Amino acid sequence: MPPSGDSPAPTTAVTFGVNTDQQHPATRDQSITNTREVAPPIHLTTTFEYAQDPDLLIPAIDRQGQPVQPFVYSRESAPNLTRLEDELSVLTHGKAITYANGLAALFAVYTYFKPRNVALSPGYHGSLGVLQLHQKLTSLSIVPLSTPSSSLQPGDIIHLETPVNPTGESLSIAHYAQIAHSAGAYLLVDSTFAPPGLQNPFDQGADIVMHSGTKYLGGHSDMLAGVITLKDDERGRKWAKELLTERTILGSIMGSMEQWLCLRSLKTLELRVARQSESAEKLVRWLYTCLSDDNKLPTASGTAPTANKPTQREIDIVRRVVKTVHHSSLQGVLDPSTTKWLPAQMPNGYSPVFGLSLKTPDLARHLPSHLTLFKHATSLGGVESLIEWRALSDKQIEQNLLRVSVGVEKWELLKGDLLGAFEKLGAASV
Ligand SMILES: *Cc1c(COP(=O)(O)O)cnc(C)c1O
């Protein structure tokens, strides 16, 4: 864990105000969707008729960035996309730009900023893959997150993933913002594990915020998306404008169906994420209580009520197979230096993802087959609970680690599913 730095006071409240915020953004698609439909229409067209009036036929090159009509070709822009980006801009507190998926978004950011050094936090292996692709074209160096500011240069990037994949533990955004800024570098936060409502990285000093929209923004395991948000200030608006121009060249735009699906999903973002976060915290508290001898308990965040005390039977079953549980909600118990910055960084609750280390790799390989509610699959953030023996996706990771993505099912049912599977596993391994 990094040393604690006092987090700056939030300038924009991180609230779960998704449903109310969402009603307001001006919908730029209105000129062609001026209907009384409650759900927006789906627009699949790739091209749009030019104006009837010959005087309005101005070649793109002479327009000096001024579109004479809102939509021309869907690689540039499309009605559902502008509506989605307006809504995402409100939710993510800045100027949001969408991409075909999270890694395409990262690729675009690194193409635009061309940093010489990137200090990369541990986390999603694909982000490292994007930087390695850039190394084929540039002299970019990938340096550890612990690199001191004296070894960073202006224009470099600290790439901080928090909460971290796959354990759901957090790193201090304010701490790394301070290091980046003292070198003239930028802080990029991959906030995928803490969607809007749980964390606003700009409050803690981030310059660029990224989300894999495939996870919580989409929320139903049926679409890919990536989002980059820049601050709504002069510098951020300039970056956003230039990134948009480059996106048209890169072509990594969301598909029309995905744009519409994501609009559909945002309507329930608040409901889903609040419930998923609360259930994850309850499951983690239950598991942690079963495992800890001293009954030292994490203080519940936000409104999460305390879980019932585990029975002796539950304690025996859990202890037979589980070694440890990893989650931001436990960081305050295990590392007191986190108690200041972490609640300021995540005031409404923690990630709906947590890590579970079993006693042996063999137990971790077998657990998913004994579960019925949890599906054994990669990815996260959907309404259905998923669990993954992480060694299947990430070669570097501990072999006894499972990643748990909590869905919207009743938490007591999820607890029962886990308990039943632990029991079968324990009996089989005796
Ligand atoms: C999934 C994920 C990504 C990549 O996003 P895609 O939409 O799959 O391209 C990046 N970062 C984190 C933390 C992720 O979980």
PDB file of C-alpha atoms in Angstrom, residues 59-249:
ATOM      1  CA  PRO A  59     -16.826  19.978 -48.379  1.00  0.00           C
ATOM      2  CA  ALA A  60     -15.701  18.550 -45.041  1.00  0.00           C
ATOM      3  CA  ILE A  61     -12.237  20.020 -45.511  1.00  0.00           C
ATOM      4  CA  ASP A  62     -13.593  23.603 -45.692  1.00  0.00           C
ATOM      5  CA  ARG A  63     -15.814  23.299 -42.668  1.00  0.00           C
ATOM      6  CA  GLN A  64     -13.008  24.051 -40.187  1.00  0.00           C
ATOM      7  CA  GLY A  65     -14.406  21.647 -37.667  1.00  0.00           C
ATOM      8  CA  GLN A  66     -17.884  23.113 -37.951  1.00  0.00           C
ATOM      9  CA  PRO A  67     -20.333  20.413 -38.930  1.00  0.00           C
ATOM     10  CA  VAL A  68     -23.027  21.835 -41.213  1.00  0.00           C
ATOM     11  CA  GLN A  69     -25.296  18.969 -40.315  1.00  0.00           C
ATOM     12  CA  PRO A  70     -25.123  16.816 -37.196  1.00  0.00           C
ATOM     13  CA  PHE A  71     -24.509  13.473 -38.835  1.00  0.00           C
ATOM     14  CA  VAL A  72     -22.621  12.464 -41.987  1.00  0.00           C
ATOM     15  CA  TYR A  73     -21.055   9.027 -41.540  1.00  0.00           C
ATOM     16  CA  SER A  74     -21.270   6.738 -38.525  1.00  0.00           C
ATOM     17  CA  ARG A  75     -17.504   6.283 -38.065  1.00  0.00           C
ATOM     18  CA  GLU A  76     -17.516   9.964 -37.068  1.00  0.00           C
ATOM     19  CA  SER A  77     -20.697  10.137 -35.099  1.00  0.00           C
ATOM     20  CA  ALA A  78     -24.206   8.731 -34.838  1.00  0.00           C
ATOM     21  CA  PRO A  79     -27.432   9.690 -33.043  1.00  0.00           C
ATOM     22  CA  ASN A  80     -27.403   7.019 -30.334  1.00  0.00           C
ATOM     23  CA  LEU A  81     -23.707   7.688 -29.782  1.00  0.00           C
ATOM     24  CA  THR A  82     -24.067  11.420 -29.135  1.00  0.00           C
ATOM     25  CA  ARG A  83     -26.899  10.723 -26.716  1.00  0.00           C
ATOM     26  CA  LEU A  84     -24.799   8.083 -24.954  1.00  0.00           C
ATOM     27  CA  GLU A  85     -21.759  10.356 -24.720  1.00  0.00           C
ATOM     28  CA  ASP A  86     -23.880  13.190 -23.327  1.00  0.00           C
ATOM     29  CA  GLU A  87     -25.220  10.882 -20.610  1.00  0.00           C
ATOM     30  CA  LEU A  88     -21.790   9.419 -19.866  1.00  0.00           C
ATOM     31  CA  SER A  89     -20.315  12.930 -19.625  1.00  0.00           C
ATOM     32  CA  VAL A  90     -22.755  13.722 -16.819  1.00  0.00           C
ATOM     33  CA  LEU A  91     -22.153  10.414 -15.057  1.00  0.00           C
ATOM     34  CA  THR A  92     -18.360  10.564 -15.250  1.00  0.00           C
ATOM     35  CA  HIS A  93     -18.065  14.304 -14.478  1.00  0.00           C
ATOM     36  CA  GLY A  94     -16.297  15.470 -17.634  1.00  0.00           C
ATOM     37  CA  LYS A  95     -16.236  15.068 -21.394  1.00  0.00           C
ATOM     38  CA  ALA A  96     -16.756  11.393 -22.216  1.00  0.00           C
ATOM     39  CA  ILE A  97     -15.628   9.749 -25.448  1.00  0.00           C
ATOM     40  CA  THR A  98     -16.626   6.176 -26.222  1.00  0.00           C
ATOM     41  CA  TYR A  99     -14.652   3.460 -27.978  1.00  0.00           C
ATOM     42  CA  ALA A 100     -15.327  -0.040 -29.277  1.00  0.00           C
ATOM     43  CA  ASN A 101     -14.035  -1.500 -25.977  1.00  0.00           C
ATOM     44  CA  GLY A 102     -11.817  -0.688 -23.031  1.00  0.00           C
ATOM     45  CA  LEU A 103      -8.523  -1.646 -24.654  1.00  0.00           C
ATOM     46  CA  ALA A 104      -9.343   0.331 -27.819  1.00  0.00           C
ATOM     47  CA  ALA A 105      -9.896   3.323 -25.523  1.00  0.00           C
ATOM     48  CA  LEU A 106      -6.478   2.817 -23.920  1.00  0.00           C
ATOM     49  CA  PHE A 107      -4.823   2.395 -27.306  1.00  0.00           C
ATOM     50  CA  ALA A 108      -6.335   5.718 -28.415  1.00  0.00           C
ATOM     51  CA  VAL A 109      -5.147   7.495 -25.269  1.00  0.00           C
ATOM     52  CA  TYR A 110      -1.570   6.277 -25.663  1.00  0.00           C
ATOM     53  CA  THR A 111      -1.582   7.142 -29.375  1.00  0.00           C
ATOM     54  CA  TYR A 112      -2.670  10.678 -28.539  1.00  0.00           C
ATOM     55  CA  PHE A 113      -0.430  11.395 -25.518  1.00  0.00           C
ATOM     56  CA  LYS A 114       2.717   9.580 -26.776  1.00  0.00           C
ATOM     57  CA  PRO A 115       4.282   9.365 -23.292  1.00  0.00           C
ATOM     58  CA  ARG A 116       7.966   8.378 -23.097  1.00  0.00           C
ATOM     59  CA  ASN A 117       7.470   6.500 -19.829  1.00  0.00           C
ATOM     60  CA  VAL A 118       4.388   4.831 -18.454  1.00  0.00           C
ATOM     61  CA  ALA A 119       4.421   3.817 -14.773  1.00  0.00           C
ATOM     62  CA  LEU A 120       2.008   0.908 -14.821  1.00  0.00           C
ATOM     63  CA  SER A 121       0.174  -0.415 -11.789  1.00  0.00           C
ATOM     64  CA  PRO A 122      -0.435  -4.123 -11.363  1.00  0.00           C
ATOM     65  CA  GLY A 123      -3.807  -5.165 -12.711  1.00  0.00           C
ATOM     66  CA  TYR A 124      -5.504  -6.100 -15.945  1.00  0.00           C
ATOM     67  CA  HIS A 125      -3.009  -7.899 -18.206  1.00  0.00           C
ATOM     68  CA  GLY A 126      -4.566  -6.440 -21.385  1.00  0.00           C
ATOM     69  CA  SER A 127      -3.466  -2.924 -20.433  1.00  0.00           C
ATOM     70  CA  LEU A 128       0.137  -4.116 -20.457  1.00  0.00           C
ATOM     71  CA  GLY A 129      -0.600  -5.671 -23.857  1.00  0.00           C
ATOM     72  CA  VAL A 130      -1.683  -2.281 -25.255  1.00  0.00           C
ATOM     73  CA  LEU A 131       1.552  -0.669 -24.062  1.00  0.00           C
ATOM     74  CA  GLN A 132       3.586  -3.504 -25.561  1.00  0.00           C
ATOM     75  CA  LEU A 133       1.868  -2.910 -28.914  1.00  0.00           C
ATOM     76  CA  HIS A 134       2.895   0.738 -28.699  1.00  0.00           C
ATOM     77  CA  GLN A 135       6.463  -0.381 -28.076  1.00  0.00           C
ATOM     78  CA  LYS A 136       6.468  -1.863 -31.608  1.00  0.00           C
ATOM     79  CA  LEU A 137       6.016   1.683 -32.931  1.00  0.00           C
ATOM     80  CA  THR A 138       7.699   3.922 -30.366  1.00  0.00           C
ATOM     81  CA  SER A 139      10.470   3.920 -27.772  1.00  0.00           C
ATOM     82  CA  LEU A 140       7.951   3.935 -24.911  1.00  0.00           C
ATOM     83  CA  SER A 141       9.250   2.400 -21.674  1.00  0.00           C
ATOM     84  CA  ILE A 142       7.046   0.634 -19.187  1.00  0.00           C
ATOM     85  CA  VAL A 143       8.286   1.338 -15.662  1.00  0.00           C
ATOM     86  CA  PRO A 144       6.984   0.135 -12.284  1.00  0.00           C
ATOM     87  CA  LEU A 145       4.308   2.065 -10.431  1.00  0.00           C
ATOM     88  CA  SER A 146       6.836   2.695  -7.645  1.00  0.00           C
ATOM     89  CA  THR A 147       9.012   4.801 -10.003  1.00  0.00           C
ATOM     90  CA  PRO A 148       9.776   8.070  -8.165  1.00  0.00           C
ATOM     91  CA  SER A 149       8.692  11.383  -9.688  1.00  0.00           C
ATOM     92  CA  SER A 150      12.367  12.290 -10.235  1.00  0.00           C
ATOM     93  CA  SER A 151      12.511   9.545 -12.898  1.00  0.00           C
ATOM     94  CA  LEU A 152       9.378  10.729 -14.713  1.00  0.00           C
ATOM     95  CA  GLN A 153       9.267  13.473 -17.361  1.00  0.00           C
ATOM     96  CA  PRO A 154       6.622  15.999 -18.353  1.00  0.00           C
ATOM     97  CA  GLY A 155       4.058  14.265 -20.559  1.00  0.00           C
ATOM     98  CA  ASP A 156       4.660  10.825 -19.028  1.00  0.00           C
ATOM     99  CA  ILE A 157       1.701   8.892 -17.671  1.00  0.00           C
ATOM    100  CA  ILE A 158       1.072   7.084 -14.408  1.00  0.00           C
ATOM    101  CA  HIS A 159      -1.462   4.408 -15.275  1.00  0.00           C
ATOM    102  CA  LEU A 160      -3.283   3.535 -12.078  1.00  0.00           C
ATOM    103  CA  GLU A 161      -5.879   0.807 -11.952  1.00  0.00           C
ATOM    104  CA  THR A 162      -8.020   1.081  -8.843  1.00  0.00           C
ATOM    105  CA  PRO A 163      -9.704  -0.947  -7.511  1.00  0.00           C
ATOM    106  CA  VAL A 164      -7.240  -3.502  -8.836  1.00  0.00           C
ATOM    107  CA  ASN A 165      -8.143  -6.456 -11.006  1.00  0.00           C
ATOM    108  CA  PRO A 166      -8.513  -9.205  -9.776  1.00  0.00           C
ATOM    109  CA  THR A 167      -8.542  -8.592  -6.008  1.00  0.00           C
ATOM    110  CA  GLY A 168     -10.811  -5.535  -5.777  1.00  0.00           C
ATOM    111  CA  GLU A 169      -8.312  -3.766  -3.493  1.00  0.00           C
ATOM    112  CA  SER A 170      -7.661  -0.022  -3.823  1.00  0.00           C
ATOM    113  CA  LEU A 171      -4.644   2.247  -4.345  1.00  0.00           C
ATOM    114  CA  SER A 172      -4.644   5.920  -3.387  1.00  0.00           C
ATOM    115  CA  ILE A 173      -5.470   8.128  -6.377  1.00  0.00           C
ATOM    116  CA  ALA A 174      -4.476  11.304  -4.477  1.00  0.00           C
ATOM    117  CA  HIS A 175      -1.044   9.835  -3.709  1.00  0.00           C
ATOM    118  CA  TYR A 176      -0.252   9.001  -7.339  1.00  0.00           C
ATOM    119  CA  ALA A 177      -1.763  12.271  -8.591  1.00  0.00           C
ATOM    120  CA  GLN A 178       0.727  14.103  -6.426  1.00  0.00           C
ATOM    121  CA  ILE A 179       3.665  12.065  -7.785  1.00  0.00           C
ATOM    122  CA  ALA A 180       2.542  12.525 -11.401  1.00  0.00           C
ATOM    123  CA  HIS A 181       1.925  16.238 -11.100  1.00  0.00           C
ATOM    124  CA  SER A 182       5.216  16.969  -9.365  1.00  0.00           C
ATOM    125  CA  ALA A 183       6.920  15.593 -12.503  1.00  0.00           C
ATOM    126  CA  GLY A 184       4.598  17.311 -14.987  1.00  0.00           C
ATOM    127  CA  ALA A 185       3.202  13.876 -15.823  1.00  0.00           C
ATOM    128  CA  TYR A 186      -0.476  12.909 -16.067  1.00  0.00           C
ATOM    129  CA  LEU A 187      -2.468  10.476 -13.963  1.00  0.00           C
ATOM    130  CA  LEU A 188      -4.712   8.078 -15.860  1.00  0.00           C
ATOM    131  CA  VAL A 189      -7.105   6.094 -13.659  1.00  0.00           C
ATOM    132  CA  ASP A 190      -8.666   2.867 -14.909  1.00  0.00           C
ATOM    133  CA  SER A 191     -11.820   3.024 -12.785  1.00  0.00           C
ATOM    134  CA  THR A 192     -13.524  -0.008 -14.348  1.00  0.00           C
ATOM    135  CA  PHE A 193     -13.919  -1.766 -10.965  1.00  0.00           C
ATOM    136  CA  ALA A 194     -15.557   1.336  -9.458  1.00  0.00           C
ATOM    137  CA  PRO A 195     -18.160   2.661 -11.893  1.00  0.00           C
ATOM    138  CA  PRO A 196     -19.816   6.081 -11.526  1.00  0.00           C
ATOM    139  CA  GLY A 197     -21.511   6.327  -8.148  1.00  0.00           C
ATOM    140  CA  LEU A 198     -18.698   4.497  -6.364  1.00  0.00           C
ATOM    141  CA  GLN A 199     -15.707   6.643  -7.341  1.00  0.00           C
ATOM    142  CA  ASN A 200     -14.997   9.935  -9.102  1.00  0.00           C
ATOM    143  CA  PRO A 201     -11.228   9.878  -9.772  1.00  0.00           C
ATOM    144  CA  PHE A 202     -11.227  13.580 -10.774  1.00  0.00           C
ATOM    145  CA  ASP A 203     -12.034  14.452  -7.152  1.00  0.00           C
ATOM    146  CA  GLN A 204      -8.753  12.857  -6.116  1.00  0.00           C
ATOM    147  CA  GLY A 205      -6.621  14.474  -8.834  1.00  0.00           C
ATOM    148  CA  ALA A 206      -6.874  12.218 -11.912  1.00  0.00           C
ATOM    149  CA  ASP A 207      -6.324  13.851 -15.317  1.00  0.00           C
ATOM    150  CA  ILE A 208      -7.782  11.086 -17.495  1.00  0.00           C
ATOM    151  CA  VAL A 209     -10.385   8.510 -16.453  1.00  0.00           C
ATOM    152  CA  MET A 210     -11.005   5.272 -18.276  1.00  0.00           C
ATOM    153  CA  HIS A 211     -13.761   2.671 -17.931  1.00  0.00           C
ATOM    154  CA  SER A 212     -14.187  -0.637 -19.663  1.00  0.00           C
ATOM    155  CA  GLY A 213     -17.897  -0.034 -20.369  1.00  0.00           C
ATOM    156  CA  THR A 214     -18.139  -3.742 -21.120  1.00  0.00           C
ATOM    157  CA  LYS A 215     -18.399  -4.272 -17.365  1.00  0.00           C
ATOM    158  CA  TYR A 216     -20.746  -2.109 -15.216  1.00  0.00           C
ATOM    159  CA  LEU A 217     -21.877   0.478 -17.773  1.00  0.00           C
ATOM    160  CA  GLY A 218     -23.115  -2.300 -20.081  1.00  0.00           C
ATOM    161  CA  GLY A 219     -23.941  -4.430 -17.071  1.00  0.00           C
ATOM    162  CA  HIS A 220     -25.582  -7.373 -18.856  1.00  0.00           C
ATOM    163  CA  SER A 221     -22.608  -9.239 -20.380  1.00  0.00           C
ATOM    164  CA  ASP A 222     -23.933  -8.518 -23.875  1.00  0.00           C
ATOM    165  CA  MET A 223     -21.852  -5.656 -25.297  1.00  0.00           C
ATOM    166  CA  LEU A 224     -18.318  -4.225 -25.455  1.00  0.00           C
ATOM    167  CA  ALA A 225     -17.549  -0.564 -24.791  1.00  0.00           C
ATOM    168  CA  GLY A 226     -14.740   1.677 -23.591  1.00  0.00           C
ATOM    169  CA  VAL A 227     -14.954   5.204 -22.199  1.00  0.00           C
ATOM    170  CA  ILE A 228     -12.340   7.925 -21.768  1.00  0.00           C
ATOM    171  CA  THR A 229     -13.361  11.000 -19.792  1.00  0.00           C
ATOM    172  CA  LEU A 230     -11.417  14.252 -19.723  1.00  0.00           C
ATOM    173  CA  LYS A 231     -12.032  17.075 -17.295  1.00  0.00           C
ATOM    174  CA  ASP A 232     -14.449  19.744 -18.415  1.00  0.00           C
ATOM    175  CA  ASP A 233     -11.849  22.532 -18.400  1.00  0.00           C
ATOM    176  CA  GLU A 234      -9.936  24.243 -21.201  1.00  0.00           C
ATOM    177  CA  ARG A 235      -7.195  21.617 -21.358  1.00  0.00           C
ATOM    178  CA  GLY A 236      -9.649  18.717 -21.087  1.00  0.00           C
ATOM    179  CA  ARG A 237     -11.918  20.093 -23.807  1.00  0.00           C
ATOM    180  CA  LYS A 238      -8.915  20.497 -26.134  1.00  0.00           C
ATOM    181  CA  TRP A 239      -7.807  16.908 -25.467  1.00  0.00           C
ATOM    182  CA  ALA A 240     -11.352  15.663 -26.003  1.00  0.00           C
ATOM    183  CA  LYS A 241     -11.717  17.454 -29.330  1.00  0.00           C
ATOM    184  CA  GLU A 242      -8.421  16.075 -30.624  1.00  0.00           C
ATOM    185  CA  LEU A 243      -9.116  12.571 -29.328  1.00  0.00           C
ATOM    186  CA  LEU A 244     -12.459  12.644 -31.167  1.00  0.00           C
ATOM    187  CA  THR A 245     -10.726  13.614 -34.414  1.00  0.00           C
ATOM    188  CA  GLU A 246      -8.227  10.783 -33.926  1.00  0.00           C
ATOM    189  CA  ARG A 247     -10.996   8.306 -33.122  1.00  0.00           C
ATOM    190  CA  THR A 248     -12.490   8.926 -36.543  1.00  0.00           C
ATOM    191  CA  ILE A 249      -9.149   7.881 -38.047  1.00  0.00           C
TER     192      ILE A 249
END
